[in-house]
XYZ file of C-alpha atoms in Angstrom:
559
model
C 135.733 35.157 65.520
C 132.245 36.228 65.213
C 131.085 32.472 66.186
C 133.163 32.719 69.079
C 132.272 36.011 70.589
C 128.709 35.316 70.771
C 129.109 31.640 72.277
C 131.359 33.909 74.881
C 128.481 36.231 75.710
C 126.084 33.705 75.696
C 127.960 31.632 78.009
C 128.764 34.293 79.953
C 124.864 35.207 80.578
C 123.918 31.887 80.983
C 126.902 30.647 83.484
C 125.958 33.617 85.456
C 122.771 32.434 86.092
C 123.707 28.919 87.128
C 126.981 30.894 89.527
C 124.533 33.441 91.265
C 121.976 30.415 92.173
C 124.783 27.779 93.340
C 126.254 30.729 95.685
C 122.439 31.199 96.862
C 122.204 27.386 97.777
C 125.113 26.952 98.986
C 124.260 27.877 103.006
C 121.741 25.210 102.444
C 123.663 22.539 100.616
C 126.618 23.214 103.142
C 124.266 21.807 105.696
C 123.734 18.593 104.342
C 127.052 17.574 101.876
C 130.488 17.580 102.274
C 132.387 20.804 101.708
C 135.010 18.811 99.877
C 132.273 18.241 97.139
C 130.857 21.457 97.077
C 134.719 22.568 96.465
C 134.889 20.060 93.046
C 131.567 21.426 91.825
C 132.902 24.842 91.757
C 135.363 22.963 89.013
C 132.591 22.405 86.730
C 131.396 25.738 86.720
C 134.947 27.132 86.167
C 135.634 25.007 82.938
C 131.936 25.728 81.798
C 133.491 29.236 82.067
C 136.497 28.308 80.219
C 134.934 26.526 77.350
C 132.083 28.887 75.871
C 131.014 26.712 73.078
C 127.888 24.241 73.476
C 125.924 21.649 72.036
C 122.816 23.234 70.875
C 119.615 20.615 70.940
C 118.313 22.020 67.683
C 121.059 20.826 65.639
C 120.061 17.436 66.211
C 116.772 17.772 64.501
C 117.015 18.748 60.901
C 120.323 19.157 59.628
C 120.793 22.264 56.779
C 123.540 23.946 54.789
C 125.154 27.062 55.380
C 123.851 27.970 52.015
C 124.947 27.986 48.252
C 128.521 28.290 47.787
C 128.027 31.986 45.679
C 125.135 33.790 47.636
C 123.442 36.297 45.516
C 120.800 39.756 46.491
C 118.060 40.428 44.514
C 116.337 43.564 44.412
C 113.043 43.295 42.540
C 112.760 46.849 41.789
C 116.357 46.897 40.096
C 116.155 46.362 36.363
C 117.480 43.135 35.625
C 117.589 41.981 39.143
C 120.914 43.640 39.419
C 123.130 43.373 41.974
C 124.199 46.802 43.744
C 125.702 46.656 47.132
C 127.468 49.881 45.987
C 124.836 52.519 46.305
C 126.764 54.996 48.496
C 126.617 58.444 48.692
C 130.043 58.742 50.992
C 132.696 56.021 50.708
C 134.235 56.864 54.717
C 130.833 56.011 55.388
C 130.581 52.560 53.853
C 134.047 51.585 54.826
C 132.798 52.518 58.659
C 129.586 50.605 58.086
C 131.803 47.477 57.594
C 133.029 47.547 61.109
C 130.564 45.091 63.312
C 129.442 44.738 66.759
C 131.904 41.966 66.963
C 134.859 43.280 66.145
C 134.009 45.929 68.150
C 133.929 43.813 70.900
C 136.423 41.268 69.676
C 139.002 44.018 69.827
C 137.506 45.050 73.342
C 137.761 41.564 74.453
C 141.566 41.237 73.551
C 142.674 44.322 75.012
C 140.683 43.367 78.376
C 141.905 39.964 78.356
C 145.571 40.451 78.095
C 145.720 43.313 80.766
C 144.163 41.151 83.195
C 146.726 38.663 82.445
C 149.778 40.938 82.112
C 148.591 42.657 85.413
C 148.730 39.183 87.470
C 151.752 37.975 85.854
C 153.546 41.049 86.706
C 152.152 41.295 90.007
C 153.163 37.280 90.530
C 156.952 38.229 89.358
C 157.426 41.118 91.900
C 155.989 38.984 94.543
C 158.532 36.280 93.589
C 161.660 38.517 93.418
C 160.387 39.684 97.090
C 160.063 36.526 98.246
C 163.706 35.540 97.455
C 165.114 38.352 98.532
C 163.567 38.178 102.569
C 163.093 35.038 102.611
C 165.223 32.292 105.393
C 165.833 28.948 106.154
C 164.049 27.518 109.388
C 165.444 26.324 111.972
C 165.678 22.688 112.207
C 162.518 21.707 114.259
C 160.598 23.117 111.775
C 162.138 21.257 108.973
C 161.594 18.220 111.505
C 157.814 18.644 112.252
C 157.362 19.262 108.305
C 159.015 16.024 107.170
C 156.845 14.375 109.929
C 153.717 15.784 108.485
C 154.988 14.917 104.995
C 155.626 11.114 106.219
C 152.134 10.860 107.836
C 150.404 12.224 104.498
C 152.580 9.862 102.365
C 154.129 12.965 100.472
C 157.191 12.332 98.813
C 157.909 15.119 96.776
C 160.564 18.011 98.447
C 158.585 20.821 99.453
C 160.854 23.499 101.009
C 159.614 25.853 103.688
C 160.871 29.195 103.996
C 160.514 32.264 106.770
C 159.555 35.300 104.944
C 159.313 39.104 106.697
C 157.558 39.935 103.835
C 154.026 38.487 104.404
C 151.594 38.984 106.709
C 150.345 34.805 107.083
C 151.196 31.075 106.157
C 150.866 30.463 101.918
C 152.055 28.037 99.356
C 153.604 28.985 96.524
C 155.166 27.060 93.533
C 153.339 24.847 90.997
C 156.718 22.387 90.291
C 158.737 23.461 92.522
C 156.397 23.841 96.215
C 157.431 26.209 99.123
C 155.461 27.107 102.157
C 155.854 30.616 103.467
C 155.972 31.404 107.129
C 155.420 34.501 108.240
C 157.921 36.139 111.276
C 155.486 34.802 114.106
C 156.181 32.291 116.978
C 154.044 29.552 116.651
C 154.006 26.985 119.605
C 154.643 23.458 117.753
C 150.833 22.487 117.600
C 150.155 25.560 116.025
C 152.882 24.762 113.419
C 151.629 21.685 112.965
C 147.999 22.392 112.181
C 149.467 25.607 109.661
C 151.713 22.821 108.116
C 149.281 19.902 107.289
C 146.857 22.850 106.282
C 148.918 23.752 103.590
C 150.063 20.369 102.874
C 146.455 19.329 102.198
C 146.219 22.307 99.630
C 149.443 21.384 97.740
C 148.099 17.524 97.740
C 144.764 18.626 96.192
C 146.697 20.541 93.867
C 144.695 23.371 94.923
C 147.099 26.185 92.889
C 146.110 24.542 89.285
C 142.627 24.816 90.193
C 143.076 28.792 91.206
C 145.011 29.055 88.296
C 141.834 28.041 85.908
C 139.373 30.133 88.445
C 141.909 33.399 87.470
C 141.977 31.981 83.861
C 137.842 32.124 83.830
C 138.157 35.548 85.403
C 140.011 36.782 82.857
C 138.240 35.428 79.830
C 135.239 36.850 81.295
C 136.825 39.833 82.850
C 133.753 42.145 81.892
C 131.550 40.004 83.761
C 131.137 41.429 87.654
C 129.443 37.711 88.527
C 132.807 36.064 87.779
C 134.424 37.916 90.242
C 132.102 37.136 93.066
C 132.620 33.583 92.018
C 136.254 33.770 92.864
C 135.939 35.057 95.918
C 133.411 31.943 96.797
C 135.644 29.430 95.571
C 138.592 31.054 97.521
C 136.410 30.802 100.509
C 135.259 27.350 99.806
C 138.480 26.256 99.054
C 139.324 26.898 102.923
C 136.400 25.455 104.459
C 137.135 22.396 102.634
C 140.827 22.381 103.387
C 139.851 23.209 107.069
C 137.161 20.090 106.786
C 139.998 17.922 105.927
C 142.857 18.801 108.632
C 139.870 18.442 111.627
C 138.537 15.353 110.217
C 138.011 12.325 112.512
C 138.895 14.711 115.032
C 137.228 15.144 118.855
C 136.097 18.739 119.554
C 139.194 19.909 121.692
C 140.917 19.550 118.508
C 138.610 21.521 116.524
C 138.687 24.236 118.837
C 142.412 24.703 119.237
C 142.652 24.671 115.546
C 139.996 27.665 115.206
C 142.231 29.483 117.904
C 144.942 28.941 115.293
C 142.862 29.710 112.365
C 141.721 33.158 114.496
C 145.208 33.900 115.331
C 146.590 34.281 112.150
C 143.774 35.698 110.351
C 143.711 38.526 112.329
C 147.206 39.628 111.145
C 146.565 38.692 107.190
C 146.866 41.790 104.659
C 145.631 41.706 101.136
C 146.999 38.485 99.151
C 149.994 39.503 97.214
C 149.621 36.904 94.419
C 146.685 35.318 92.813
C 149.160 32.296 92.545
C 149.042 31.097 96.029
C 147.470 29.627 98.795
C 146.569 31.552 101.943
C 144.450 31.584 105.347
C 141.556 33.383 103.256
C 138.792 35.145 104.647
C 139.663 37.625 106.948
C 137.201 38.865 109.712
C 134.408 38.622 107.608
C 134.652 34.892 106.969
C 136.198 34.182 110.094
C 132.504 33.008 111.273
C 131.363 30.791 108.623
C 135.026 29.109 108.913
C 134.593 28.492 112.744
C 131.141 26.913 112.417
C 132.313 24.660 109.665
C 135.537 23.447 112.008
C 133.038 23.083 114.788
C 130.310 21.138 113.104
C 130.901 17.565 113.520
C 127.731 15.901 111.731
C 128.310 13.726 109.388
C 127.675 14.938 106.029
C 126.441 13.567 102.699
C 128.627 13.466 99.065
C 127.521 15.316 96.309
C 127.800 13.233 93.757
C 123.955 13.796 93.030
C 124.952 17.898 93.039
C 127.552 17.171 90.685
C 125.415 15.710 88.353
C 122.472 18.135 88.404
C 125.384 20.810 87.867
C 127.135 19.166 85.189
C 123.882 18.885 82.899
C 122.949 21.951 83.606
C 126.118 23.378 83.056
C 125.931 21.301 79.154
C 122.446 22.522 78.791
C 122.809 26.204 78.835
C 123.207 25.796 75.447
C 119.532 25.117 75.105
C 118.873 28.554 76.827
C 120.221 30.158 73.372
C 118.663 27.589 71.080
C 115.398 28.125 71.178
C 116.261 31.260 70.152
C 118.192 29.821 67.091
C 114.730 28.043 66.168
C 112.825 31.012 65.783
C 109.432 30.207 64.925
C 109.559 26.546 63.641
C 111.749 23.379 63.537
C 112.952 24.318 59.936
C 115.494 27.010 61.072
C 117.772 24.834 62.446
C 121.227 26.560 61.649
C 119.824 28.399 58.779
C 121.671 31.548 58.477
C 120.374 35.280 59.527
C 119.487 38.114 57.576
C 122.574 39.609 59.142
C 124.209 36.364 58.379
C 123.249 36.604 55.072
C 124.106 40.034 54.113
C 128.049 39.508 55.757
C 128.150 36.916 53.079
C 127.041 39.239 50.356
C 129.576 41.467 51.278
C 132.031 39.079 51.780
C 132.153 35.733 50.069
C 131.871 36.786 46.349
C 134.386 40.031 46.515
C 137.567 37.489 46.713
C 136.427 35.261 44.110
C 135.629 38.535 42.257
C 138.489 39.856 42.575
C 140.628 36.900 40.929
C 137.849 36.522 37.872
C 138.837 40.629 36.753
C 142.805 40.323 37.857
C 143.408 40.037 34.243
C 141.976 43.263 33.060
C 144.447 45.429 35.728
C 147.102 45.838 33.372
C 144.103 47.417 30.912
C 142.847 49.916 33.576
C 140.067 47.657 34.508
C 140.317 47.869 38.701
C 138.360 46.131 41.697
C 138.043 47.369 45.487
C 135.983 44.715 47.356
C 136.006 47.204 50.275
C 133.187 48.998 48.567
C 132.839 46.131 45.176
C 133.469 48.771 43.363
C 134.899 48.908 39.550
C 137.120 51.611 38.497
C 138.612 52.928 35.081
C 140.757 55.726 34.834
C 139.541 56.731 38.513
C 135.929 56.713 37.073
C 132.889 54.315 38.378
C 131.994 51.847 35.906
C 128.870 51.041 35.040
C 128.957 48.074 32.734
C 131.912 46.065 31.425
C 131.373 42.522 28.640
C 133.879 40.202 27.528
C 132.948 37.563 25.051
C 135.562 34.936 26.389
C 135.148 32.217 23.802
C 133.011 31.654 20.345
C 130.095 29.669 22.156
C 128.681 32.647 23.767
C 130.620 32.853 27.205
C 131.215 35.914 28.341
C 132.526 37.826 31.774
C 130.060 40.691 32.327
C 128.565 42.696 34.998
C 126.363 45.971 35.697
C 126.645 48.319 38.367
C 123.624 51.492 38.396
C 125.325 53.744 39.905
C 128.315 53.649 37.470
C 129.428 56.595 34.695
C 131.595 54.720 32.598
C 130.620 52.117 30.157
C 133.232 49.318 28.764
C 133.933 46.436 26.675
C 136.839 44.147 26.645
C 138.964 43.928 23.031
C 140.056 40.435 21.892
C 141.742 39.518 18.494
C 140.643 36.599 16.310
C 142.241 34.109 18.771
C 139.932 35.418 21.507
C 143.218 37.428 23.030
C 142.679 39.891 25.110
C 144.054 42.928 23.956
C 142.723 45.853 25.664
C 139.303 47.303 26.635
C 137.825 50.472 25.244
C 134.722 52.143 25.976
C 131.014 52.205 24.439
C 127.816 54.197 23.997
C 124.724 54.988 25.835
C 123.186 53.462 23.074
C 125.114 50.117 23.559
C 124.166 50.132 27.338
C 120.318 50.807 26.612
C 120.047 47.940 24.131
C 121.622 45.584 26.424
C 119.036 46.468 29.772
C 116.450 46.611 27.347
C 116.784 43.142 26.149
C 117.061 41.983 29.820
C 113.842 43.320 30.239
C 112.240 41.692 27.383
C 113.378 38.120 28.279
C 112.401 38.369 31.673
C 108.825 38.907 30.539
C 109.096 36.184 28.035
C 110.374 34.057 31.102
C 107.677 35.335 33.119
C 104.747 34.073 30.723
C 106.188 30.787 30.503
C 106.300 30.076 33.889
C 103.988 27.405 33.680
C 105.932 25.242 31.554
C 108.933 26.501 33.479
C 107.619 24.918 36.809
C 107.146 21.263 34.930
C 111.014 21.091 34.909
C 112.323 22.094 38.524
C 114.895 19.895 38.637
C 116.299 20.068 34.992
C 116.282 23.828 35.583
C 117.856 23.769 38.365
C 120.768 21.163 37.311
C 121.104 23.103 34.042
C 121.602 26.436 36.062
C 124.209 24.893 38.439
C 126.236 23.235 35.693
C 125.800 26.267 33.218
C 127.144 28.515 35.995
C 129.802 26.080 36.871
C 130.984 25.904 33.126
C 131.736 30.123 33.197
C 128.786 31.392 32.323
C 128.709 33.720 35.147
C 128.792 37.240 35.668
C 130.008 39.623 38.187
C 126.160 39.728 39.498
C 125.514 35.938 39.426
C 121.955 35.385 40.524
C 120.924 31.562 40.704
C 118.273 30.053 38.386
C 118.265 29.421 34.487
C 121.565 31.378 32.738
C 120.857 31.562 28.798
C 121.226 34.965 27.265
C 118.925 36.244 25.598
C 120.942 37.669 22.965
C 124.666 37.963 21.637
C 124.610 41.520 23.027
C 123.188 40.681 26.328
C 125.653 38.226 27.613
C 125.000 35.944 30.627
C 121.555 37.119 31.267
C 119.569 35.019 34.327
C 116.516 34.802 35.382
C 116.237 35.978 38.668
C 112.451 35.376 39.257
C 111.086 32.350 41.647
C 109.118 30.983 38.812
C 110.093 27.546 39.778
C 108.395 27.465 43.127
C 105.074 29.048 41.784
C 103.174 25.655 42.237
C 104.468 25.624 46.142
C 102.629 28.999 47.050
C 105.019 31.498 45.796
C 102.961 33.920 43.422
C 104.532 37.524 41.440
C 102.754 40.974 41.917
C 103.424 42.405 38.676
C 101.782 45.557 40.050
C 104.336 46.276 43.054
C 107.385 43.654 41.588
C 106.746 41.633 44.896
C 107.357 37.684 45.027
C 104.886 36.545 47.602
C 104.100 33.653 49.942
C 100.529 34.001 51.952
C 99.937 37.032 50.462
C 103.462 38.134 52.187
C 106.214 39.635 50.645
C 109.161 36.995 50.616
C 111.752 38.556 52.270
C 113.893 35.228 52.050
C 113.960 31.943 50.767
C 116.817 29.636 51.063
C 116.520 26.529 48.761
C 120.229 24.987 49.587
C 123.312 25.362 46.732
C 119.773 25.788 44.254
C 118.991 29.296 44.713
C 119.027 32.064 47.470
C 117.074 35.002 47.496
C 117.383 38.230 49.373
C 114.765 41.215 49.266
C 116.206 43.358 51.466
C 113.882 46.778 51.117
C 111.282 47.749 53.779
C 108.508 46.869 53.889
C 109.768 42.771 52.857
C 112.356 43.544 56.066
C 109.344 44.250 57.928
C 106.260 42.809 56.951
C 107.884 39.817 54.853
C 108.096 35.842 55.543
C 111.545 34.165 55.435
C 111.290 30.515 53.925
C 113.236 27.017 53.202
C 112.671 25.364 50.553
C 112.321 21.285 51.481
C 113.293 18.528 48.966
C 112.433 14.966 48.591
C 114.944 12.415 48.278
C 115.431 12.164 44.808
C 115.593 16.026 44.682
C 112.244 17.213 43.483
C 110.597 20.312 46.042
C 108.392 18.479 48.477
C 107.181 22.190 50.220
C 108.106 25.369 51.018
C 108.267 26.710 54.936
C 108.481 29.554 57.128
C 111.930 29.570 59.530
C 111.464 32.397 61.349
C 108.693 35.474 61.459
């Protein structure tokens, strides 16, 4: 939903734009092209409206994953590189924090959407039951001079016409079954005529779909006060154009009996009482720009070229948002936000999480993935081990903030049986060995960096295979010892020769003497440093690969 709410506010913006300057040319254009086209072209811009989602140019250029499948945050100044998402002072407070903008504003969006719908659909059903109950049949010249008009427009489909006290001036009504509405007036029989074939020419046009999708587009974008003044343009157009059609290949007596006609019943119009039908729009306020257009008997041009420029621009706004996407260099094509990133982390791993610890429930072993949070007998755990098997696999996982230490009790068979807690002195020993190793790993980074791609396999299978904890962090995954089970190293050693370097002074990975703040190398490895001064000051980078899967180079994707 997320995906979709910002391609709706970005269309939104951006179809805005492109709205405000057609209504700007349109006095000009108007002069020079036929209002029938200008009518269509408000189509495109309606089902732009419609349809938020675009093509994006910058997808076209490099094409990049998502990221790994299990996304993992380190934070350098954690011992062992251990994964805390937890830290929290005030649980209402986390569980508030997980609320976003977007379903904020998803929620917003629904609630918005469906009263503007509800509202016109209730508003369409009173005017119906009105309808039926004052409406009458005409008399039989009028049911003569409408099948004549019918004839000479070859159209063969019934369309009844009813007199209604009701309204106020002529409309259509009726997507399958069509019925003109005729106000209580006497109109002299050329006067009926030119009301008639007016509304004819909107029902052959099919002219009540296309205000359906204008009051569809208004509603999808019903926060959008643009949208809204685009309605009330295409309403207007849509009568210049109809008028355009009943005077054509006209002489100019004809023209001006018809505005007479056009005056007359305008003058007497109320507020439309459904969005669902045609009507004499305009009132007094449009009553000039109507005239001139009945009166103006140069020959005008078709749009086709119009349409064009407005359909490419309408399938380019896209690009308006992409460059944004791009950041500061080619290489961010659809790589995923900080923001992006950290949803994940709070997101992706809880469910699979959750089904890897099911098991220990029944033993007083409990998960929350609203806060990824471990609990035995209502107390925060700190750090749980279960050797699964004899070769050394175990399921394991540390959490700082935690009180309660625990290990998992399995008979000879490698049943589980229970879990019972451990010492202090059990917990030191075990983040004191992960400490150790990661120097050891740290001094033989050298040789480390001669093997990227064995590393890398050997970490992907090895993870693959069970040897993973509830903190998985990509890269090599041998423990260091029987009592520190699934210890990884979490350091970038394997991109030192590519201009990543480790202050041992400040525990900062670097790139250009920057901090890293990210660094995405594909289902390989993902790395997160989310504290200040990386957020601020650091470089964000993608790691590039040769064919055959060696690193070719590291670059930046965005500042």
């Amino acid at each position: 939903m997320q995906e979709f709410m910002t391609a709706l506010i970005e269309c939104s913006v951006t179809m805005s734009v492109l709205v405000l300057v057609f209504i700007a040319a349109t006095p000009w254009l108007s002069k020079r092209y036929s209002a029938k086209w200008l009518y269509y072209i408000w189509l495109v811009l309606v089902i732009g409206l419609i349809i938020p989602f675009r093509f994006h140019p910058d997808t076209a250029l490099i094409q990049m994953n998502d990221g790994p499948a299990y996304i993992q945050q380190m934070i350098p100044g954690n011992p062992g590189n251990i994964v805390d998402p937890t830290i929290t002072t005030n649980k209402l407070t986390q569980e508030l924090s997980t609320i976003s903008w977007y379903q904020i504003g998803t929620f917003l969006w629904i609630v918005g959407f469906l009263a503007f719908m509800i509202y016109h659909g209730l508003r369409h059903f009173r005017f119906l039951k009105m309808v039926s109950r004052w409406s009458e049949q005409p008399d039989q010249q009028m049911s003569e001079t409408l099948q004549k008009i019918k004839t000479e427009m070859k159209i063969t489909t019934p369309v009844k016409l009813y007199i209604c006290s009701c309204i106020s001036s002529p409309m259509m009504i009726g997507f399958v079954r069509p019925a003109i509405l005729l106000p209580w007036t006497d109109f002299s029989e050329d006067e009926l005529s030119f009301i008639l074939k007016h509304e004819l020419i909107h029902y052959k046009r099919k002219d009540l779909w296309f205000k359906s999708l204008v009051l569809f587009a208004t509603a999808v974008h019903w926060f959008n006060p643009v949208i809204y003044i685009m309605a009330k343009a295409i309403a207007s157009q849509c009568e210049i154009s109809c008028d355009a059609e009943v005077v054509n290949k006209t002489d100019i007596g004809t023209r001006q009996q018809y505005s007479e006609t056009i005056i007359g019943v305008i003058k007497n119009q109320s507020r439309m009482p459904t969005a669902f039908s045609t009507n004499f729009y305009g009132g007094i306020r449009g009553m000039k720009k109507r005239i001139f257009s009945i009166m103006d008997t140069s020959k005008k041009r078709a749009g086709a070229l119009i349409l064009c420029l407005v359909v490419l621009s309408t399938l380019g706004t896209g690009a308006s948002f992409a460059n944004n996407h791009a950041g500061a260099g080619a290489y961010s094509t659809n790589t995923p936000t900080f923001a992006q990133e950290q949803e994940k982390l709070n997101r992706q791993p809880k469910e699979d999480t959750a089904k890897k610890y099911a098991i220990y429930e029944k033993y007083g072993l409990t998960y929350d993935k609203q806060t990824d949070s471990f609990y035995y007998d209502g107390k925060l755990v700190r750090y749980f081990s279960d050797k699964l098997a004899a070769d050394g696999t175990y399921n394991s996982f540390t959490r700082t903030n935690g009180v309660v230490d625990l290990k998992a009790v399995r008979n000879t068979d490698y049943e589980l049986t229970g879990i019972t807690p451990v010492s202090q002195e059990i917990f030191d020993k075990h983040t004191e060995s992960i400490k150790n190793a990661q120097m050891s790993n740290k001094q033989g980074a050298a040789q480390e960096n001669s093997s990227v791609k064995k590393i890398s396999a050997a970490s992907s299978a090895e993870e693959h295979n069970g040897n993973d904890t509830g903190d998985i962090v990509n890269g090599p995954t041998n423990a260091s010892s029987e009592g520190d089970p699934n210890y990884v190293d979490t350091s970038l050693n394997a991109y030192l020769n590519y201009g990543v370097s480790y202050d041992k002074t400040n525990k900062q990975w670097l790139f250009d003497n920057k901090p890293i703040h990210y660094l995405n190398d594909g289902d390989n490895a993902t790395f997160v440093d989310n504290r200040n001064h990386a957020t601020k000051n650091g470089v964000s980078l993608k790691v590039i690969r040769k064919a055959n899967g060696e690193i070719d180079k590291l670059v930046k994707i965005f500042d």
